[in-house]
Amino acid sequence: MSVTTGRVVAGRYELSMLIGQGGMGQVWTAYDQRLDRRVAVKLLRPDKVAGQEADELRRRFVRECRVTAQVDHPGLVTVHDAGSAGEELFLVMQYVDGADLSDHLAEHDPYPWQWAVAVAAQLCAVLSAVHAVPIVHRDLKPRNVMVKQDGTVTVLDLGVASVMDTDTTRLTHTGSPIGSPAYMAPEQAMGGAVGPYTDLYALGVLLHELLSGDVPFAGSTALGVLHRHLYEPPLPVRRLRPEVPEPLEALVLRLLAKDPQHRPASAQDVYEDLALLLPARGMPTGAPLDPTRPFLRPHAPWPDRARTPAPQPAPATPVAPAAEKPDVARAVDEVKRLLGEGRITQAVDILGAILPAAAEQHGEHSPVVRTLRKQYAATLMDDGQYRRALPELRRLAEERAAEAGQSDPQSLRFRYEAAQCLEQLGEPAAALAEYRALLPYYENQYVAGDPELAHDVRRRIGHLLLALGDRAAAHDTLVRLLHDAERLHGPGHPFAAEIRRTLEWLGQVRG
């Protein structure tokens, strides 16, 4: 399907100018005919991937758009709309007037180190909000960062990298990992579990580039670049820019640690270190695209000139609504309807609100409440709210184990889903410990044996070992898994092929 200027997407968004293009899609400036405003439209083509993966990509695209919309932060591009039009998926976003960070860097040589600190501090504020959802950006790089006219920074493409990378171990048809090799953390390159620590590494690469003018690891091939990420230490930036403060150089080196456990604990911690280096409040230079301006004059109008504030109406006196006793049965029907329409976030809110009333009416341990809590946990998982789902799943697992024993399949399933939450929340060591504790149950045919689920747990263990930097143990785990998977399914099965590709890639990089 060709895309041309003037085409109207979804009966509403008239495409205006192509501003970006990649292997799987395009980005256009467009005109929202309904609200009379300029927007950016990203068009993705699921048919560019293998046929059996197209439906999965569509499902993940819708889910990631929904999860992304949960993040409310001024430094994150606003998502207005998403859906499908024919063979394409479309994402409608806020149009950002400014320059991407790559162009901004090219226009200022050398890039002032104070600007680099200001950009990184703003990115930390965004990442802190994103990681709290939790979402991992996976593709933080200068082309995905815009510097607006007032100096504020806006992050683009949140969630889209996660959609493209339908599995962190999956390779493209050219044999390269999905993502941007120059900014890719070692655990991401090796197919390990990604987490907030992965974005912090990319932030370190970006900060190194702003300060030195180049990424820390370059090369003529993607494989060569990834090999350097894995095995070479970065050059300290003060050897290239002696005026860079020593604490800033030390922070960049910590962000670029090969082992995720040696990086800063969170984006919040990085922000606190950067805050000590930010310029004091005062007057900005007056030039547009100055990233220090938000710190010099927080929330000041742009351009800097006095304005008479508009008169504010007197606040209205709120009227408290009359308390109504919730109707549990009606709420359950409403939840079913919402889930049937794909309105998962609303269903989560209703389930969370109705649970206390249901417990009061039917009893905390009644079958009705137990069923509602299972639905609540499952819906939280589906909505990507892993931090809220984790305690619910743990409680369900403990209660079920107390009733039916530690090897009860339902209790084990709750624990397995809790481990998935830990993985998504960027706690690889805790997730690894839980998967290892579960594995004997799934491998014991006389208890709750499930070979396919056991293989999935072993695959996750291998990925987490990669994320934690234990490549030798990950290699051994995946080699044994490949042997067992081929014996169970045959060498041509997709699961065995996926493990084989990961091992081939691991062998290439190790070699």
mmCIF file of C-alpha atoms in Angstrom, residues 157-437:
data_model
loop_
_atom_site.group_PDB
_atom_site.id
_atom_site.type_symbol
_atom_site.label_atom_id
_atom_site.label_comp_id
_atom_site.label_asym_id
_atom_site.label_seq_id
_atom_site.Cartn_x
_atom_site.Cartn_y
_atom_site.Cartn_z
ATOM 1 C CA ASP A 157 8.741 6.439 20.558
ATOM 2 C CA LEU A 158 8.001 5.122 24.025
ATOM 3 C CA GLY A 159 6.689 1.572 23.702
ATOM 4 C CA VAL A 160 7.264 1.353 19.954
ATOM 5 C CA ALA A 161 10.637 -0.384 20.384
ATOM 6 C CA SER A 162 8.921 -2.880 22.659
ATOM 7 C CA VAL A 163 6.358 -3.556 19.933
ATOM 8 C CA MET A 164 9.004 -4.016 17.272
ATOM 9 C CA ASP A 165 11.029 -6.322 19.482
ATOM 10 C CA THR A 166 8.322 -8.935 20.038
ATOM 11 C CA ASP A 167 10.866 -10.981 21.963
ATOM 12 C CA THR A 168 14.197 -9.676 23.222
ATOM 13 C CA THR A 169 15.983 -12.731 21.810
ATOM 14 C CA ARG A 170 14.452 -12.485 18.338
ATOM 15 C CA LEU A 171 16.766 -11.394 15.534
ATOM 16 C CA THR A 172 15.897 -9.652 12.317
ATOM 17 C CA HIS A 173 16.230 -11.437 8.994
ATOM 18 C CA THR A 174 19.702 -9.950 8.579
ATOM 19 C CA GLY A 175 20.943 -11.629 11.753
ATOM 20 C CA SER A 176 21.238 -8.439 13.822
ATOM 21 C CA PRO A 177 19.382 -7.763 17.077
ATOM 22 C CA ILE A 178 16.471 -5.355 16.905
ATOM 23 C CA GLY A 179 17.389 -1.919 18.227
ATOM 24 C CA SER A 180 20.198 0.598 17.770
ATOM 25 C CA PRO A 181 23.573 -1.131 18.337
ATOM 26 C CA ALA A 182 25.420 2.074 19.263
ATOM 27 C CA TYR A 183 23.092 2.598 22.271
ATOM 28 C CA MET A 184 22.358 -1.035 23.140
ATOM 29 C CA ALA A 185 23.180 -2.329 26.620
ATOM 30 C CA PRO A 186 25.158 -5.589 26.826
ATOM 31 C CA GLU A 187 22.214 -7.535 28.288
ATOM 32 C CA GLN A 188 19.951 -6.294 25.483
ATOM 33 C CA ALA A 189 22.474 -7.255 22.811
ATOM 34 C CA MET A 190 22.811 -10.741 24.292
ATOM 35 C CA GLY A 191 19.076 -11.368 24.417
ATOM 36 C CA GLY A 192 18.861 -11.078 28.199
ATOM 37 C CA ALA A 193 15.982 -9.606 30.168
ATOM 38 C CA VAL A 194 15.753 -5.827 29.846
ATOM 39 C CA GLY A 195 14.779 -3.453 32.629
ATOM 40 C CA PRO A 196 15.217 0.147 33.803
ATOM 41 C CA TYR A 197 18.962 -0.547 33.982
ATOM 42 C CA THR A 198 18.917 -1.011 30.188
ATOM 43 C CA ASP A 199 17.636 2.535 29.645
ATOM 44 C CA LEU A 200 20.238 3.879 32.079
ATOM 45 C CA TYR A 201 23.011 2.343 29.965
ATOM 46 C CA ALA A 202 21.571 4.014 26.851
ATOM 47 C CA LEU A 203 21.467 7.288 28.811
ATOM 48 C CA GLY A 204 25.174 6.799 29.559
ATOM 49 C CA VAL A 205 25.920 6.333 25.856
ATOM 50 C CA LEU A 206 23.905 9.435 25.000
ATOM 51 C CA LEU A 207 25.604 11.527 27.698
ATOM 52 C CA HIS A 208 29.034 10.321 26.550
ATOM 53 C CA GLU A 209 28.141 11.359 23.001
ATOM 54 C CA LEU A 210 27.000 14.831 24.078
ATOM 55 C CA LEU A 211 30.210 15.397 26.032
ATOM 56 C CA SER A 212 32.729 13.891 23.591
ATOM 57 C CA GLY A 213 31.016 14.319 20.237
ATOM 58 C CA ASP A 214 30.832 10.593 19.550
ATOM 59 C CA VAL A 215 29.365 7.396 20.978
ATOM 60 C CA PRO A 216 31.735 5.396 23.199
ATOM 61 C CA PHE A 217 31.670 2.323 20.942
ATOM 62 C CA ALA A 218 31.613 2.649 17.154
ATOM 63 C CA GLY A 219 32.435 0.212 14.368
ATOM 64 C CA SER A 220 31.849 -0.706 10.743
ATOM 65 C CA THR A 221 29.457 -3.562 11.572
ATOM 66 C CA ALA A 222 26.696 -4.076 14.121
ATOM 67 C CA LEU A 223 28.473 -7.182 15.411
ATOM 68 C CA GLY A 224 31.688 -5.239 15.920
ATOM 69 C CA VAL A 225 29.874 -2.508 17.854
ATOM 70 C CA LEU A 226 28.096 -5.033 20.101
ATOM 71 C CA HIS A 227 31.362 -6.852 20.755
ATOM 72 C CA ARG A 228 32.891 -3.583 21.988
ATOM 73 C CA HIS A 229 29.866 -2.934 24.224
ATOM 74 C CA LEU A 230 30.381 -6.348 25.783
ATOM 75 C CA TYR A 231 34.145 -6.388 26.266
ATOM 76 C CA GLU A 232 35.793 -2.966 25.928
ATOM 77 C CA PRO A 233 35.883 -0.265 28.608
ATOM 78 C CA PRO A 234 34.682 3.191 27.533
ATOM 79 C CA LEU A 235 37.177 6.027 27.190
ATOM 80 C CA PRO A 236 36.761 8.493 30.092
ATOM 81 C CA VAL A 237 35.376 11.741 28.661
ATOM 82 C CA ARG A 238 37.846 14.013 30.474
ATOM 83 C CA ARG A 239 40.612 12.683 28.210
ATOM 84 C CA LEU A 240 38.736 14.329 25.355
ATOM 85 C CA ARG A 241 37.184 17.273 27.259
ATOM 86 C CA PRO A 242 39.345 18.189 30.312
ATOM 87 C CA GLU A 243 36.832 20.889 31.330
ATOM 88 C CA VAL A 244 34.165 18.267 32.099
ATOM 89 C CA PRO A 245 33.794 17.977 35.902
ATOM 90 C CA GLU A 246 35.211 14.811 37.456
ATOM 91 C CA PRO A 247 31.868 13.821 39.094
ATOM 92 C CA LEU A 248 30.194 13.956 35.654
ATOM 93 C CA GLU A 249 32.841 11.701 34.122
ATOM 94 C CA ALA A 250 32.459 9.252 37.017
ATOM 95 C CA LEU A 251 28.668 9.193 36.548
ATOM 96 C CA VAL A 252 29.008 8.417 32.833
ATOM 97 C CA LEU A 253 31.340 5.505 33.605
ATOM 98 C CA ARG A 254 28.888 4.123 36.180
ATOM 99 C CA LEU A 255 26.035 4.343 33.676
ATOM 100 C CA LEU A 256 28.172 2.424 31.160
ATOM 101 C CA ALA A 257 28.991 -0.448 33.532
ATOM 102 C CA LYS A 258 28.783 -3.811 31.731
ATOM 103 C CA ASP A 259 27.019 -5.434 34.690
ATOM 104 C CA PRO A 260 23.565 -3.898 35.351
ATOM 105 C CA GLN A 261 24.114 -4.379 39.083
ATOM 106 C CA HIS A 262 27.008 -1.881 38.951
ATOM 107 C CA ARG A 263 24.973 0.912 37.362
ATOM 108 C CA PRO A 264 23.041 3.506 39.404
ATOM 109 C CA ALA A 265 19.995 2.053 41.112
ATOM 110 C CA SER A 266 17.445 4.263 39.339
ATOM 111 C CA ALA A 267 16.882 7.274 37.109
ATOM 112 C CA GLN A 268 15.982 9.183 40.281
ATOM 113 C CA ASP A 269 19.468 8.529 41.682
ATOM 114 C CA VAL A 270 21.082 9.722 38.448
ATOM 115 C CA TYR A 271 18.963 12.882 38.548
ATOM 116 C CA GLU A 272 20.124 13.637 42.099
ATOM 117 C CA ASP A 273 23.777 13.347 40.977
ATOM 118 C CA LEU A 274 23.153 15.580 37.964
ATOM 119 C CA ALA A 275 21.261 18.164 40.050
ATOM 120 C CA LEU A 276 24.512 19.047 41.830
ATOM 121 C CA LEU A 277 26.001 20.069 38.471
ATOM 122 C CA LEU A 278 23.058 22.057 37.112
ATOM 123 C CA PRO A 279 23.492 25.838 36.720
ATOM 124 C CA ALA A 280 22.026 28.034 39.414
ATOM 125 C CA ARG A 281 18.838 29.966 38.696
ATOM 126 C CA GLY A 282 19.334 33.103 36.681
ATOM 127 C CA MET A 283 18.755 34.537 33.228
ATOM 128 C CA PRO A 284 19.198 32.242 30.210
ATOM 129 C CA THR A 285 21.148 33.390 27.175
ATOM 130 C CA GLY A 286 17.930 34.195 25.323
ATOM 131 C CA ALA A 287 18.776 31.764 22.532
ATOM 132 C CA PRO A 288 16.132 29.169 21.686
ATOM 133 C CA LEU A 289 16.835 25.461 22.227
ATOM 134 C CA ASP A 290 18.869 26.126 25.390
ATOM 135 C CA PRO A 291 18.307 23.001 27.567
ATOM 136 C CA THR A 292 19.429 24.804 30.737
ATOM 137 C CA ARG A 293 16.518 27.226 30.507
ATOM 138 C CA PRO A 294 13.986 25.013 32.372
ATOM 139 C CA PHE A 295 16.370 25.042 35.350
ATOM 140 C CA LEU A 296 17.350 28.695 35.111
ATOM 141 C CA ARG A 297 13.723 29.861 34.925
ATOM 142 C CA PRO A 298 11.390 26.994 35.835
ATOM 143 C CA HIS A 299 7.960 27.198 34.155
ATOM 144 C CA ALA A 300 8.649 30.745 32.955
ATOM 145 C CA PRO A 301 6.629 31.909 29.927
ATOM 146 C CA TRP A 302 8.323 31.872 26.541
ATOM 147 C CA PRO A 303 9.487 34.224 25.212
ATOM 148 C CA ASP A 304 10.593 36.034 28.369
ATOM 149 C CA ARG A 305 8.311 38.994 28.712
ATOM 150 C CA ALA A 306 5.817 40.179 31.308
ATOM 151 C CA ARG A 307 2.214 39.207 30.793
ATOM 152 C CA THR A 308 -0.899 40.237 32.654
ATOM 153 C CA PRO A 309 -2.459 37.091 34.076
ATOM 154 C CA ALA A 310 -6.046 36.377 33.104
ATOM 155 C CA PRO A 311 -8.609 36.887 35.885
ATOM 156 C CA GLN A 312 -9.412 33.671 37.733
ATOM 157 C CA PRO A 313 -13.038 32.765 38.540
ATOM 158 C CA ALA A 314 -13.980 32.188 42.162
ATOM 159 C CA PRO A 315 -13.702 28.510 43.097
ATOM 160 C CA ALA A 316 -16.993 26.672 43.210
ATOM 161 C CA THR A 317 -18.031 24.868 46.369
ATOM 162 C CA PRO A 318 -17.898 21.137 45.677
ATOM 163 C CA VAL A 319 -21.012 19.136 46.422
ATOM 164 C CA ALA A 320 -20.339 15.709 47.894
ATOM 165 C CA PRO A 321 -22.258 12.970 46.079
ATOM 166 C CA ALA A 322 -24.587 10.841 48.123
ATOM 167 C CA ALA A 323 -23.013 7.563 49.175
ATOM 168 C CA GLU A 324 -24.386 4.661 47.231
ATOM 169 C CA LYS A 325 -24.028 1.000 48.089
ATOM 170 C CA PRO A 326 -22.236 -0.602 45.154
ATOM 171 C CA ASP A 327 -24.057 -3.319 43.224
ATOM 172 C CA VAL A 328 -21.513 -6.137 42.905
ATOM 173 C CA ALA A 329 -23.478 -8.154 40.341
ATOM 174 C CA ARG A 330 -24.015 -5.120 38.118
ATOM 175 C CA ALA A 331 -20.345 -4.187 38.404
ATOM 176 C CA VAL A 332 -19.306 -7.711 37.363
ATOM 177 C CA ASP A 333 -21.524 -7.472 34.279
ATOM 178 C CA GLU A 334 -20.010 -4.077 33.467
ATOM 179 C CA VAL A 335 -16.493 -5.503 33.784
ATOM 180 C CA LYS A 336 -17.365 -8.320 31.365
ATOM 181 C CA ARG A 337 -18.725 -5.805 28.876
ATOM 182 C CA LEU A 338 -15.651 -3.567 29.139
ATOM 183 C CA LEU A 339 -13.250 -6.479 28.739
ATOM 184 C CA GLY A 340 -15.211 -7.647 25.719
ATOM 185 C CA GLU A 341 -14.699 -4.200 24.170
ATOM 186 C CA GLY A 342 -11.012 -4.130 25.062
ATOM 187 C CA ARG A 343 -11.422 -1.293 27.592
ATOM 188 C CA ILE A 344 -9.092 -2.897 30.101
ATOM 189 C CA THR A 345 -8.059 0.173 32.095
ATOM 190 C CA GLN A 346 -11.690 0.960 32.968
ATOM 191 C CA ALA A 347 -12.279 -2.679 33.921
ATOM 192 C CA VAL A 348 -9.287 -2.551 36.288
ATOM 193 C CA ASP A 349 -10.681 0.520 38.033
ATOM 194 C CA ILE A 350 -14.114 -1.059 38.529
ATOM 195 C CA LEU A 351 -12.665 -4.351 39.812
ATOM 196 C CA GLY A 352 -10.398 -2.542 42.287
ATOM 197 C CA ALA A 353 -13.307 -0.452 43.555
ATOM 198 C CA ILE A 354 -15.770 -3.337 43.863
ATOM 199 C CA LEU A 355 -13.554 -5.804 45.734
ATOM 200 C CA PRO A 356 -14.028 -4.280 49.232
ATOM 201 C CA ALA A 357 -17.822 -4.233 48.792
ATOM 202 C CA ALA A 358 -17.814 -7.808 47.500
ATOM 203 C CA ALA A 359 -15.754 -8.947 50.490
ATOM 204 C CA GLU A 360 -18.196 -7.234 52.846
ATOM 205 C CA GLN A 361 -21.237 -8.818 51.184
ATOM 206 C CA HIS A 362 -19.926 -12.326 50.520
ATOM 207 C CA GLY A 363 -16.947 -12.764 52.848
ATOM 208 C CA GLU A 364 -13.235 -12.303 52.208
ATOM 209 C CA HIS A 365 -12.635 -15.965 51.339
ATOM 210 C CA SER A 366 -15.855 -16.628 49.433
ATOM 211 C CA PRO A 367 -15.732 -18.116 45.919
ATOM 212 C CA VAL A 368 -17.185 -14.867 44.519
ATOM 213 C CA VAL A 369 -14.409 -12.716 45.992
ATOM 214 C CA ARG A 370 -11.725 -15.247 45.067
ATOM 215 C CA THR A 371 -12.923 -15.205 41.454
ATOM 216 C CA LEU A 372 -13.004 -11.403 41.401
ATOM 217 C CA ARG A 373 -9.482 -11.201 42.786
ATOM 218 C CA LYS A 374 -8.208 -13.637 40.158
ATOM 219 C CA GLN A 375 -9.844 -11.512 37.475
ATOM 220 C CA TYR A 376 -8.403 -8.359 39.033
ATOM 221 C CA ALA A 377 -4.858 -9.756 39.044
ATOM 222 C CA ALA A 378 -5.171 -11.076 35.487
ATOM 223 C CA THR A 379 -6.554 -7.746 34.244
ATOM 224 C CA LEU A 380 -3.795 -5.797 35.971
ATOM 225 C CA MET A 381 -1.275 -8.039 34.204
ATOM 226 C CA ASP A 382 -2.959 -7.507 30.856
ATOM 227 C CA ASP A 383 -2.985 -3.742 31.455
ATOM 228 C CA GLY A 384 0.745 -3.751 32.188
ATOM 229 C CA GLN A 385 0.261 -2.655 35.825
ATOM 230 C CA TYR A 386 2.803 -5.124 37.181
ATOM 231 C CA ARG A 387 3.532 -3.211 40.381
ATOM 232 C CA ARG A 388 -0.124 -3.502 41.437
ATOM 233 C CA ALA A 389 -0.509 -7.068 40.160
ATOM 234 C CA LEU A 390 2.473 -8.455 42.104
ATOM 235 C CA PRO A 391 1.029 -8.322 45.673
ATOM 236 C CA GLU A 392 -2.335 -9.637 44.422
ATOM 237 C CA LEU A 393 -0.665 -12.636 42.770
ATOM 238 C CA ARG A 394 1.496 -13.353 45.807
ATOM 239 C CA ARG A 395 -1.527 -13.305 48.075
ATOM 240 C CA LEU A 396 -3.489 -15.614 45.766
ATOM 241 C CA ALA A 397 -0.535 -18.016 45.582
ATOM 242 C CA GLU A 398 -0.103 -18.142 49.358
ATOM 243 C CA GLU A 399 -3.800 -18.714 50.026
ATOM 244 C CA ARG A 400 -4.086 -21.425 47.397
ATOM 245 C CA ALA A 401 -0.913 -23.162 48.655
ATOM 246 C CA ALA A 402 -2.277 -23.101 52.221
ATOM 247 C CA GLU A 403 -5.431 -24.858 51.014
ATOM 248 C CA ALA A 404 -4.093 -27.292 48.426
ATOM 249 C CA GLY A 405 -0.333 -27.563 49.031
ATOM 250 C CA GLN A 406 2.794 -25.995 47.563
ATOM 251 C CA SER A 407 2.627 -28.148 44.421
ATOM 252 C CA ASP A 408 -0.932 -27.150 43.495
ATOM 253 C CA PRO A 409 -0.929 -26.119 39.799
ATOM 254 C CA GLN A 410 -3.015 -22.985 40.408
ATOM 255 C CA SER A 411 -0.718 -21.792 43.192
ATOM 256 C CA LEU A 412 2.295 -22.436 40.964
ATOM 257 C CA ARG A 413 0.661 -20.471 38.159
ATOM 258 C CA PHE A 414 0.164 -17.470 40.428
ATOM 259 C CA ARG A 415 3.842 -17.679 41.441
ATOM 260 C CA TYR A 416 4.892 -17.931 37.792
ATOM 261 C CA GLU A 417 2.929 -14.779 36.952
ATOM 262 C CA ALA A 418 4.404 -13.016 40.002
ATOM 263 C CA ALA A 419 7.869 -13.883 38.678
ATOM 264 C CA GLN A 420 6.885 -12.334 35.346
ATOM 265 C CA CYS A 421 5.939 -9.163 37.226
ATOM 266 C CA LEU A 422 9.355 -9.086 38.910
ATOM 267 C CA GLU A 423 10.975 -9.483 35.505
ATOM 268 C CA GLN A 424 8.956 -6.595 34.063
ATOM 269 C CA LEU A 425 9.676 -4.418 37.099
ATOM 270 C CA GLY A 426 13.414 -4.681 36.445
ATOM 271 C CA GLU A 427 14.251 -6.985 39.362
ATOM 272 C CA PRO A 428 16.160 -9.748 37.541
ATOM 273 C CA ALA A 429 17.747 -11.338 40.615
ATOM 274 C CA ALA A 430 14.391 -11.727 42.400
ATOM 275 C CA ALA A 431 12.712 -13.034 39.224
ATOM 276 C CA LEU A 432 15.536 -15.513 38.666
ATOM 277 C CA ALA A 433 15.234 -16.841 42.224
ATOM 278 C CA GLU A 434 11.470 -17.346 41.817
ATOM 279 C CA TYR A 435 11.785 -19.115 38.465
ATOM 280 C CA ARG A 436 14.456 -21.403 39.893
ATOM 281 C CA ALA A 437 12.207 -22.227 42.842
#
